[in-house]
Amino acid sequence: MSHFTQKLGLPVMSASQAQKHVTHNEALTILDSLVQLGLVSRSLEAPPADPQDGSCYLVAGEGTGVWEGRGSTIAHWQSPMWTYFQPRAGWISWIADEELLLVFDGDAWRSFPGTFGSLGINAAADELNRLAVGGAASLFDGREGGHSLKVNKAASAASANVVWQTGYSGRAELGLLGSDDLQLKVSADGNTWENAITVDRMSGNVGLGRSPGAARLEVSGGIRNSSSFSPYLQLANTGPSGAQAWIGIPDWNRTAFYMYGSATDIMTMYDTPTRSHRLYGGGSERIRIASGGEVGIGTSSPTARLHVAGPVRTGSYLKAALPSAATVGAGTLAYVQDAAGGAQFAYSDGTQWLKMRDGNPV
């Protein structure tokens, strides 16, 4: 029978041994040194000047002074002498001056652990959820620099995503879902998922409720902008002309689409109180369609189906070039340059063109 144990080298008492307490106390001292092992430091090659009883050090280098030739061993001080232990594979120790946990692999001390098959922090990890964290919050801190969280997948057809759940049932997920385009999906029950947003990885184009297309933004369904502060949609051209296009509500009673800038100043507006449509140009109202269907050009108060405040010019034709009277319909006007009796206006009766002066054919 060996006089020492296999793992920690504890002295073993023999049956006929005298002063058994000596061996027993030696074994207790070794246990006190190596169980729940904590090292003050692993950076010293020579022993400290005033070590504390029970303190342990990992001898650096080859060791010097009384530690000479003791490199990589554990030096334990119990006044008045040092005791040395050779570490064995699997020993774990806390390095106090580095706040670091190390493990001995049989050849060298290395950071603990190298890898974990799974890890649960206040939660149970399993084969699917290799890392499980239970708690109110988790912090990934870049301290003085930045911080990057990476989620990788092996192939384009796989998924790399983050899922948000209620009662362990999915409600939203964001990531590369079966492709390399960024997608956001939502679900009411965790089973049926609706595609809310997709961003094309090549163009950056966005699709809402659909796949991205050729435009920067394509939407499947209606768009509603609701706000108490005059909601609007602005389409801005940042090029040299500075022209802009707006779609919005200037105030509670009007809905408008208008473009303005250094080159143009054009706007159409629906005015709720008067139920009229208005077209502006150059800063002034040019055309109005009243609630009864009357159209005013140059006037804001049309009294006829077409009310023009100013000269009116029609198309000018030779007789041979006049359009078909039947096609344009009765009541159409045209100026005929070579009409019988001289240039004059003519009108269509639905079958032929007649002169305004006498009602005879042109």
mmCIF file of C-alpha atoms in Angstrom:
data_model
loop_
_atom_site.group_PDB
_atom_site.id
_atom_site.type_symbol
_atom_site.label_atom_id
_atom_site.label_comp_id
_atom_site.label_asym_id
_atom_site.label_seq_id
_atom_site.Cartn_x
_atom_site.Cartn_y
_atom_site.Cartn_z
ATOM 1 C CA MET A 1 0.000 0.000 0.000
ATOM 2 C CA SER A 2 1.255 3.484 -0.926
ATOM 3 C CA HIS A 3 2.090 5.860 1.896
ATOM 4 C CA PHE A 4 0.459 8.753 -0.009
ATOM 5 C CA THR A 5 -2.922 9.284 -1.677
ATOM 6 C CA GLN A 6 -3.069 9.404 -5.478
ATOM 7 C CA LYS A 7 -4.596 12.843 -6.138
ATOM 8 C CA LEU A 8 -3.299 15.195 -3.472
ATOM 9 C CA GLY A 9 -0.369 13.179 -2.088
ATOM 10 C CA LEU A 10 -1.765 13.151 1.442
ATOM 11 C CA PRO A 11 0.266 11.060 3.914
ATOM 12 C CA VAL A 12 -1.462 7.851 4.961
ATOM 13 C CA MET A 13 -1.178 6.487 8.509
ATOM 14 C CA SER A 14 -0.048 2.922 8.984
ATOM 15 C CA ALA A 15 -1.661 0.564 11.466
ATOM 16 C CA SER A 16 1.284 0.390 13.877
ATOM 17 C CA GLN A 17 2.408 3.998 13.427
ATOM 18 C CA ALA A 18 3.387 5.977 16.496
ATOM 19 C CA GLN A 19 2.374 9.631 16.836
ATOM 20 C CA LYS A 20 -0.417 9.316 14.293
ATOM 21 C CA HIS A 21 -1.468 12.882 14.995
ATOM 22 C CA VAL A 22 1.627 14.144 13.180
ATOM 23 C CA THR A 23 0.638 12.434 9.941
ATOM 24 C CA HIS A 24 -2.962 13.440 10.430
ATOM 25 C CA ASN A 25 -2.085 17.094 10.957
ATOM 26 C CA GLU A 26 0.221 17.094 7.917
ATOM 27 C CA ALA A 27 -2.630 15.788 5.777
ATOM 28 C CA LEU A 28 -4.964 18.476 7.117
ATOM 29 C CA THR A 29 -2.388 21.148 6.274
ATOM 30 C CA ILE A 30 -2.139 19.890 2.690
ATOM 31 C CA LEU A 31 -5.928 19.817 2.380
ATOM 32 C CA ASP A 32 -6.133 23.351 3.735
ATOM 33 C CA SER A 33 -3.605 24.452 1.125
ATOM 34 C CA LEU A 34 -4.985 22.755 -1.985
ATOM 35 C CA VAL A 35 -8.761 22.426 -1.499
ATOM 36 C CA GLN A 36 -10.543 25.564 -2.799
ATOM 37 C CA LEU A 37 -7.122 26.589 -4.079
ATOM 38 C CA GLY A 38 -6.374 30.293 -4.212
ATOM 39 C CA LEU A 39 -3.032 31.739 -5.290
ATOM 40 C CA VAL A 40 -1.861 35.172 -4.255
ATOM 41 C CA SER A 41 0.115 35.588 -7.501
ATOM 42 C CA ARG A 42 1.749 33.722 -10.365
ATOM 43 C CA SER A 43 4.193 36.472 -11.329
ATOM 44 C CA LEU A 44 6.867 36.100 -8.613
ATOM 45 C CA GLU A 45 10.127 34.197 -9.231
ATOM 46 C CA ALA A 46 11.364 34.803 -5.680
ATOM 47 C CA PRO A 47 9.340 34.483 -2.482
ATOM 48 C CA PRO A 48 7.829 37.618 -0.943
ATOM 49 C CA ALA A 49 9.597 39.177 2.008
ATOM 50 C CA ASP A 50 6.753 38.707 4.482
ATOM 51 C CA PRO A 51 4.328 35.973 3.344
ATOM 52 C CA GLN A 52 1.157 35.299 5.314
ATOM 53 C CA ASP A 53 0.680 31.878 6.897
ATOM 54 C CA GLY A 54 -1.435 29.667 4.634
ATOM 55 C CA SER A 55 -0.702 31.733 1.506
ATOM 56 C CA CYS A 56 0.088 29.993 -1.805
ATOM 57 C CA TYR A 57 2.016 31.185 -4.866
ATOM 58 C CA LEU A 58 2.581 29.732 -8.320
ATOM 59 C CA VAL A 59 6.337 29.987 -8.820
ATOM 60 C CA ALA A 60 7.137 31.918 -12.022
ATOM 61 C CA GLY A 61 9.976 31.004 -14.357
ATOM 62 C CA GLU A 62 12.542 28.630 -12.857
ATOM 63 C CA GLY A 63 12.328 30.226 -9.430
ATOM 64 C CA THR A 64 15.108 31.994 -7.546
ATOM 65 C CA GLY A 65 16.318 32.123 -3.952
ATOM 66 C CA VAL A 66 14.710 29.421 -1.851
ATOM 67 C CA TRP A 67 12.318 28.855 -4.787
ATOM 68 C CA GLU A 68 15.155 27.980 -7.173
ATOM 69 C CA GLY A 69 14.268 24.964 -9.295
ATOM 70 C CA ARG A 70 10.619 25.095 -8.162
ATOM 71 C CA GLY A 71 9.210 26.718 -11.307
ATOM 72 C CA SER A 72 5.520 25.984 -12.061
ATOM 73 C CA THR A 73 4.988 24.416 -8.636
ATOM 74 C CA ILE A 74 2.684 25.703 -5.918
ATOM 75 C CA ALA A 75 4.626 27.137 -2.977
ATOM 76 C CA HIS A 76 2.731 27.092 0.326
ATOM 77 C CA TRP A 77 4.001 29.099 3.306
ATOM 78 C CA GLN A 78 3.355 27.843 6.793
ATOM 79 C CA SER A 79 5.827 29.413 9.189
ATOM 80 C CA PRO A 80 8.666 28.692 9.334
ATOM 81 C CA MET A 81 8.963 26.907 5.978
ATOM 82 C CA TRP A 82 7.787 26.614 2.364
ATOM 83 C CA THR A 83 6.125 23.432 1.134
ATOM 84 C CA TYR A 84 5.878 22.697 -2.593
ATOM 85 C CA PHE A 85 3.182 20.869 -4.514
ATOM 86 C CA GLN A 86 3.280 19.731 -8.118
ATOM 87 C CA PRO A 87 -0.093 20.567 -9.747
ATOM 88 C CA ARG A 88 -2.030 17.846 -11.508
ATOM 89 C CA ALA A 89 -4.372 17.977 -14.492
ATOM 90 C CA GLY A 90 -7.778 19.356 -13.536
ATOM 91 C CA TRP A 91 -6.656 21.530 -10.630
ATOM 92 C CA ILE A 92 -8.416 24.891 -10.602
ATOM 93 C CA SER A 93 -7.188 28.047 -8.891
ATOM 94 C CA TRP A 94 -8.172 31.686 -8.430
ATOM 95 C CA ILE A 95 -5.315 34.171 -9.030
ATOM 96 C CA ALA A 96 -6.039 36.981 -6.598
ATOM 97 C CA ASP A 97 -3.858 39.768 -8.011
ATOM 98 C CA GLU A 98 -5.247 39.219 -11.548
ATOM 99 C CA GLU A 99 -8.820 38.308 -10.591
ATOM 100 C CA LEU A 100 -8.488 35.355 -12.949
ATOM 101 C CA LEU A 101 -9.576 31.720 -12.780
ATOM 102 C CA LEU A 102 -7.064 29.196 -14.163
ATOM 103 C CA VAL A 103 -7.075 25.452 -14.788
ATOM 104 C CA PHE A 104 -4.038 23.168 -15.078
ATOM 105 C CA ASP A 105 -4.229 20.919 -18.151
ATOM 106 C CA GLY A 106 -1.304 18.664 -17.196
ATOM 107 C CA ASP A 107 1.302 20.811 -18.929
ATOM 108 C CA ALA A 108 0.451 24.441 -18.204
ATOM 109 C CA TRP A 109 -2.009 26.734 -16.483
ATOM 110 C CA ARG A 110 -4.518 28.296 -18.846
ATOM 111 C CA SER A 111 -7.602 30.479 -18.614
ATOM 112 C CA PHE A 112 -10.690 28.719 -17.409
ATOM 113 C CA PRO A 113 -12.624 27.579 -19.279
ATOM 114 C CA GLY A 114 -11.353 27.112 -22.822
ATOM 115 C CA THR A 115 -14.851 26.177 -24.036
ATOM 116 C CA PHE A 116 -18.158 25.145 -22.519
ATOM 117 C CA GLY A 117 -20.511 22.684 -24.131
ATOM 118 C CA SER A 118 -23.340 24.697 -22.577
ATOM 119 C CA LEU A 119 -23.713 27.340 -19.911
ATOM 120 C CA GLY A 120 -26.661 28.331 -17.781
ATOM 121 C CA ILE A 121 -26.574 31.537 -15.756
ATOM 122 C CA ASN A 122 -29.461 31.417 -13.303
ATOM 123 C CA ALA A 123 -31.196 29.230 -15.913
ATOM 124 C CA ALA A 124 -30.977 25.739 -17.387
ATOM 125 C CA ALA A 125 -29.077 25.366 -20.670
ATOM 126 C CA ASP A 126 -29.824 22.457 -23.017
ATOM 127 C CA GLU A 127 -28.787 21.006 -26.378
ATOM 128 C CA LEU A 128 -30.760 23.675 -28.283
ATOM 129 C CA ASN A 129 -30.183 26.654 -25.996
ATOM 130 C CA ARG A 130 -26.460 26.259 -25.282
ATOM 131 C CA LEU A 131 -26.382 29.590 -23.437
ATOM 132 C CA ALA A 132 -29.273 30.411 -21.105
ATOM 133 C CA VAL A 133 -29.459 33.523 -18.925
ATOM 134 C CA GLY A 134 -32.207 34.121 -16.370
ATOM 135 C CA GLY A 135 -32.595 37.624 -14.942
ATOM 136 C CA ALA A 136 -33.994 41.107 -15.430
ATOM 137 C CA ALA A 137 -31.208 42.340 -17.721
ATOM 138 C CA SER A 138 -27.973 41.429 -19.484
ATOM 139 C CA LEU A 139 -25.111 43.832 -20.183
ATOM 140 C CA PHE A 140 -22.498 43.634 -22.931
ATOM 141 C CA ASP A 141 -20.163 46.509 -22.115
ATOM 142 C CA GLY A 142 -17.498 47.821 -24.478
ATOM 143 C CA ARG A 143 -16.091 49.922 -21.644
ATOM 144 C CA GLU A 144 -13.854 52.551 -23.262
ATOM 145 C CA GLY A 145 -14.273 51.167 -26.791
ATOM 146 C CA GLY A 146 -17.064 49.754 -28.926
ATOM 147 C CA HIS A 147 -18.835 46.421 -28.675
ATOM 148 C CA SER A 148 -20.011 44.089 -31.436
ATOM 149 C CA LEU A 149 -22.528 41.249 -31.035
ATOM 150 C CA LYS A 150 -22.304 38.746 -33.895
ATOM 151 C CA VAL A 151 -24.877 36.124 -34.917
ATOM 152 C CA ASN A 152 -23.466 33.868 -37.646
ATOM 153 C CA LYS A 153 -25.059 31.228 -39.875
ATOM 154 C CA ALA A 154 -23.423 28.528 -41.950
ATOM 155 C CA ALA A 155 -25.333 29.054 -45.203
ATOM 156 C CA SER A 156 -27.566 31.602 -46.914
ATOM 157 C CA ALA A 157 -30.650 29.376 -46.607
ATOM 158 C CA ALA A 158 -30.204 29.107 -42.822
ATOM 159 C CA SER A 159 -31.352 31.769 -40.341
ATOM 160 C CA ALA A 160 -29.438 34.103 -38.044
ATOM 161 C CA ASN A 161 -31.942 36.065 -36.006
ATOM 162 C CA VAL A 162 -33.174 37.376 -32.677
ATOM 163 C CA VAL A 163 -36.645 36.327 -31.464
ATOM 164 C CA TRP A 164 -38.813 38.226 -28.958
ATOM 165 C CA GLN A 165 -41.324 36.075 -27.049
ATOM 166 C CA THR A 166 -44.261 36.301 -24.692
ATOM 167 C CA GLY A 167 -44.686 33.230 -22.488
ATOM 168 C CA TYR A 168 -42.071 31.457 -24.661
ATOM 169 C CA SER A 169 -44.222 32.045 -27.767
ATOM 170 C CA GLY A 170 -42.673 34.123 -30.551
ATOM 171 C CA ARG A 171 -44.107 37.562 -31.307
ATOM 172 C CA ALA A 172 -41.357 39.178 -33.400
ATOM 173 C CA GLU A 173 -38.083 38.169 -35.011
ATOM 174 C CA LEU A 174 -35.397 40.182 -36.734
ATOM 175 C CA GLY A 175 -32.475 38.923 -38.749
ATOM 176 C CA LEU A 176 -31.425 36.994 -41.830
ATOM 177 C CA LEU A 177 -34.423 34.659 -42.078
ATOM 178 C CA GLY A 178 -33.749 31.999 -44.693
ATOM 179 C CA SER A 179 -31.884 34.458 -46.915
ATOM 180 C CA ASP A 180 -29.225 37.165 -46.681
ATOM 181 C CA ASP A 181 -31.766 40.028 -46.740
ATOM 182 C CA LEU A 182 -32.640 41.669 -43.426
ATOM 183 C CA GLN A 183 -36.238 40.903 -42.382
ATOM 184 C CA LEU A 184 -38.567 41.806 -39.543
ATOM 185 C CA LYS A 185 -41.517 39.456 -38.962
ATOM 186 C CA VAL A 186 -44.318 39.541 -36.405
ATOM 187 C CA SER A 187 -46.765 36.948 -35.121
ATOM 188 C CA ALA A 188 -49.951 36.978 -33.079
ATOM 189 C CA ASP A 189 -49.619 33.379 -31.890
ATOM 190 C CA GLY A 190 -46.043 32.229 -32.538
ATOM 191 C CA ASN A 191 -47.168 29.988 -35.396
ATOM 192 C CA THR A 192 -48.259 32.267 -38.252
ATOM 193 C CA TRP A 193 -45.756 34.971 -39.147
ATOM 194 C CA GLU A 194 -46.288 38.152 -41.164
ATOM 195 C CA ASN A 195 -43.432 39.766 -43.041
ATOM 196 C CA ALA A 196 -43.383 43.424 -41.949
ATOM 197 C CA ILE A 197 -40.118 44.807 -43.362
ATOM 198 C CA THR A 198 -37.503 43.478 -45.768
ATOM 199 C CA VAL A 199 -34.280 45.256 -46.714
ATOM 200 C CA ASP A 200 -32.517 44.072 -49.866
ATOM 201 C CA ARG A 201 -28.880 43.265 -49.091
ATOM 202 C CA MET A 202 -27.620 44.464 -52.476
ATOM 203 C CA SER A 203 -29.526 47.705 -53.110
ATOM 204 C CA GLY A 204 -30.696 48.700 -49.645
ATOM 205 C CA ASN A 205 -34.239 49.040 -51.036
ATOM 206 C CA VAL A 206 -37.023 48.464 -48.523
ATOM 207 C CA GLY A 207 -40.284 46.565 -48.829
ATOM 208 C CA LEU A 208 -43.129 47.024 -46.336
ATOM 209 C CA GLY A 209 -45.358 43.956 -46.334
ATOM 210 C CA ARG A 210 -43.691 42.757 -49.549
ATOM 211 C CA SER A 211 -40.327 42.047 -51.124
ATOM 212 C CA PRO A 212 -38.214 45.081 -52.051
ATOM 213 C CA GLY A 213 -38.491 46.269 -55.642
ATOM 214 C CA ALA A 214 -36.710 48.739 -57.878
ATOM 215 C CA ALA A 215 -37.741 51.780 -55.812
ATOM 216 C CA ARG A 216 -36.104 52.731 -52.527
ATOM 217 C CA LEU A 217 -39.408 52.025 -50.730
ATOM 218 C CA GLU A 218 -42.277 49.825 -51.922
ATOM 219 C CA VAL A 219 -45.404 49.225 -49.861
ATOM 220 C CA SER A 220 -48.095 46.565 -50.052
ATOM 221 C CA GLY A 221 -51.199 48.205 -48.595
ATOM 222 C CA GLY A 222 -52.202 51.692 -47.596
ATOM 223 C CA ILE A 223 -50.196 54.342 -45.780
ATOM 224 C CA ARG A 224 -51.724 56.558 -43.109
ATOM 225 C CA ASN A 225 -50.038 59.514 -41.455
ATOM 226 C CA SER A 226 -51.905 60.791 -38.409
ATOM 227 C CA SER A 227 -50.688 63.668 -36.270
ATOM 228 C CA SER A 228 -51.985 66.778 -34.559
ATOM 229 C CA PHE A 229 -49.028 68.746 -35.912
ATOM 230 C CA SER A 230 -49.789 68.967 -39.648
ATOM 231 C CA PRO A 231 -48.515 65.574 -40.851
ATOM 232 C CA TYR A 232 -46.775 65.469 -44.185
ATOM 233 C CA LEU A 233 -44.669 63.333 -46.465
ATOM 234 C CA GLN A 234 -41.709 65.209 -47.918
ATOM 235 C CA LEU A 235 -39.903 64.084 -51.046
ATOM 236 C CA ALA A 236 -36.746 66.187 -51.309
ATOM 237 C CA ASN A 237 -34.436 66.553 -54.287
ATOM 238 C CA THR A 238 -30.999 67.423 -52.949
ATOM 239 C CA GLY A 239 -29.579 68.079 -56.416
ATOM 240 C CA PRO A 240 -28.645 71.485 -57.876
ATOM 241 C CA SER A 241 -32.226 72.539 -58.666
ATOM 242 C CA GLY A 242 -33.324 72.205 -55.070
ATOM 243 C CA ALA A 243 -36.855 71.282 -56.210
ATOM 244 C CA GLN A 244 -38.987 69.509 -53.629
ATOM 245 C CA ALA A 245 -42.254 67.601 -53.674
ATOM 246 C CA TRP A 246 -44.603 67.471 -50.696
ATOM 247 C CA ILE A 247 -47.656 65.391 -49.928
ATOM 248 C CA GLY A 248 -49.337 66.438 -46.727
ATOM 249 C CA ILE A 249 -51.902 68.445 -44.814
ATOM 250 C CA PRO A 250 -50.906 72.111 -44.360
ATOM 251 C CA ASP A 251 -53.682 72.574 -41.806
ATOM 252 C CA TRP A 252 -56.790 70.844 -40.462
ATOM 253 C CA ASN A 253 -59.013 71.830 -43.407
ATOM 254 C CA ARG A 254 -56.776 71.176 -46.402
ATOM 255 C CA THR A 255 -55.081 68.260 -48.089
ATOM 256 C CA ALA A 256 -52.341 69.122 -50.549
ATOM 257 C CA PHE A 257 -49.761 67.857 -52.955
ATOM 258 C CA TYR A 258 -47.297 70.465 -54.020
ATOM 259 C CA MET A 259 -43.809 70.945 -55.382
ATOM 260 C CA TYR A 260 -41.680 73.967 -54.779
ATOM 261 C CA GLY A 261 -38.120 75.115 -55.053
ATOM 262 C CA SER A 262 -35.938 77.500 -57.003
ATOM 263 C CA ALA A 263 -37.262 76.250 -60.334
ATOM 264 C CA THR A 264 -40.979 75.587 -59.702
ATOM 265 C CA ASP A 265 -43.790 76.536 -57.369
ATOM 266 C CA ILE A 266 -46.730 74.268 -58.143
ATOM 267 C CA MET A 267 -49.354 72.961 -55.747
ATOM 268 C CA THR A 268 -52.696 71.220 -55.838
ATOM 269 C CA MET A 269 -54.962 71.431 -52.824
ATOM 270 C CA TYR A 270 -58.334 70.107 -51.688
ATOM 271 C CA ASP A 271 -60.051 72.668 -49.460
ATOM 272 C CA THR A 272 -62.487 70.974 -47.075
ATOM 273 C CA PRO A 273 -64.690 73.987 -46.123
ATOM 274 C CA THR A 274 -65.452 74.891 -49.767
ATOM 275 C CA ARG A 275 -65.087 71.337 -51.110
ATOM 276 C CA SER A 276 -62.992 72.657 -53.968
ATOM 277 C CA HIS A 277 -59.812 71.609 -55.716
ATOM 278 C CA ARG A 278 -57.204 74.245 -56.435
ATOM 279 C CA LEU A 279 -54.079 74.349 -58.599
ATOM 280 C CA TYR A 280 -51.433 76.916 -57.777
ATOM 281 C CA GLY A 281 -48.519 78.095 -59.905
ATOM 282 C CA GLY A 282 -45.992 80.833 -59.320
ATOM 283 C CA GLY A 283 -47.419 81.446 -55.864
ATOM 284 C CA SER A 284 -50.986 82.188 -57.039
ATOM 285 C CA GLU A 285 -54.139 80.151 -57.588
ATOM 286 C CA ARG A 286 -54.540 79.372 -61.304
ATOM 287 C CA ILE A 287 -57.350 76.788 -61.539
ATOM 288 C CA ARG A 288 -60.269 75.963 -59.239
ATOM 289 C CA ILE A 289 -62.785 73.128 -59.465
ATOM 290 C CA ALA A 290 -65.797 74.070 -57.355
ATOM 291 C CA SER A 291 -67.937 71.619 -55.420
ATOM 292 C CA GLY A 292 -70.578 71.715 -58.161
ATOM 293 C CA GLY A 293 -68.079 70.795 -60.858
ATOM 294 C CA GLU A 294 -67.611 74.330 -62.215
ATOM 295 C CA VAL A 295 -64.061 74.917 -63.432
ATOM 296 C CA GLY A 296 -62.489 78.313 -63.151
ATOM 297 C CA ILE A 297 -59.296 79.354 -64.917
ATOM 298 C CA GLY A 298 -57.971 82.633 -63.627
ATOM 299 C CA THR A 299 -60.924 82.967 -61.260
ATOM 300 C CA SER A 300 -61.617 81.505 -57.815
ATOM 301 C CA SER A 301 -65.400 81.818 -58.253
ATOM 302 C CA PRO A 302 -66.423 79.950 -61.442
ATOM 303 C CA THR A 303 -70.098 80.398 -62.383
ATOM 304 C CA ALA A 304 -70.203 78.126 -65.450
ATOM 305 C CA ARG A 305 -69.008 74.636 -66.264
ATOM 306 C CA LEU A 306 -65.911 76.371 -67.647
ATOM 307 C CA HIS A 307 -65.276 79.940 -66.590
ATOM 308 C CA VAL A 308 -62.137 81.538 -68.055
ATOM 309 C CA ALA A 309 -61.014 84.957 -66.841
ATOM 310 C CA GLY A 310 -58.914 85.913 -69.855
ATOM 311 C CA PRO A 311 -58.366 85.070 -73.509
ATOM 312 C CA VAL A 312 -58.975 81.538 -74.745
ATOM 313 C CA ARG A 313 -57.012 79.971 -77.578
ATOM 314 C CA THR A 314 -58.152 76.871 -79.443
ATOM 315 C CA GLY A 315 -56.308 74.733 -81.903
ATOM 316 C CA SER A 316 -55.760 76.218 -85.392
ATOM 317 C CA TYR A 317 -56.331 73.937 -88.402
ATOM 318 C CA LEU A 318 -56.523 73.790 -92.146
ATOM 319 C CA LYS A 319 -59.775 72.178 -93.317
ATOM 320 C CA ALA A 320 -57.939 69.089 -94.503
ATOM 321 C CA ALA A 321 -56.348 68.619 -91.084
ATOM 322 C CA LEU A 322 -59.506 68.992 -88.971
ATOM 323 C CA PRO A 323 -60.157 65.984 -86.735
ATOM 324 C CA SER A 324 -63.295 63.947 -87.317
ATOM 325 C CA ALA A 325 -66.369 65.886 -86.120
ATOM 326 C CA ALA A 326 -67.922 62.617 -84.983
ATOM 327 C CA THR A 327 -64.815 61.690 -82.993
ATOM 328 C CA VAL A 328 -64.438 64.983 -81.100
ATOM 329 C CA GLY A 329 -68.213 65.229 -80.573
ATOM 330 C CA ALA A 330 -70.807 67.956 -80.860
ATOM 331 C CA GLY A 331 -69.908 71.310 -79.349
ATOM 332 C CA THR A 332 -66.171 71.131 -80.002
ATOM 333 C CA LEU A 333 -64.611 74.392 -81.203
ATOM 334 C CA ALA A 334 -61.709 74.893 -83.600
ATOM 335 C CA TYR A 335 -60.186 77.786 -85.531
ATOM 336 C CA VAL A 336 -60.164 77.046 -89.290
ATOM 337 C CA GLN A 337 -57.626 79.038 -91.246
ATOM 338 C CA ASP A 338 -58.991 78.348 -94.759
ATOM 339 C CA ALA A 339 -62.757 78.207 -94.096
ATOM 340 C CA ALA A 340 -65.092 79.433 -96.878
ATOM 341 C CA GLY A 341 -65.466 83.190 -96.407
ATOM 342 C CA GLY A 342 -62.183 83.528 -94.484
ATOM 343 C CA ALA A 343 -60.505 82.276 -91.333
ATOM 344 C CA GLN A 344 -62.978 81.878 -88.490
ATOM 345 C CA PHE A 345 -64.142 79.658 -85.647
ATOM 346 C CA ALA A 346 -66.076 76.495 -86.424
ATOM 347 C CA TYR A 347 -67.950 74.029 -84.286
ATOM 348 C CA SER A 348 -68.798 70.337 -84.556
ATOM 349 C CA ASP A 349 -72.445 69.226 -84.599
ATOM 350 C CA GLY A 350 -71.347 65.624 -84.193
ATOM 351 C CA THR A 351 -71.305 64.882 -87.925
ATOM 352 C CA GLN A 352 -69.571 67.836 -89.599
ATOM 353 C CA TRP A 353 -67.791 71.129 -88.962
ATOM 354 C CA LEU A 354 -69.944 74.270 -89.306
ATOM 355 C CA LYS A 355 -68.856 77.905 -89.498
ATOM 356 C CA MET A 356 -69.703 80.111 -86.537
ATOM 357 C CA ARG A 357 -70.701 83.061 -88.778
ATOM 358 C CA ASP A 358 -73.448 81.453 -90.835
ATOM 359 C CA GLY A 359 -73.759 77.822 -89.745
ATOM 360 C CA ASN A 360 -72.711 76.510 -93.138
ATOM 361 C CA PRO A 361 -70.084 73.789 -93.580
ATOM 362 C CA VAL A 362 -66.522 75.024 -93.523
#
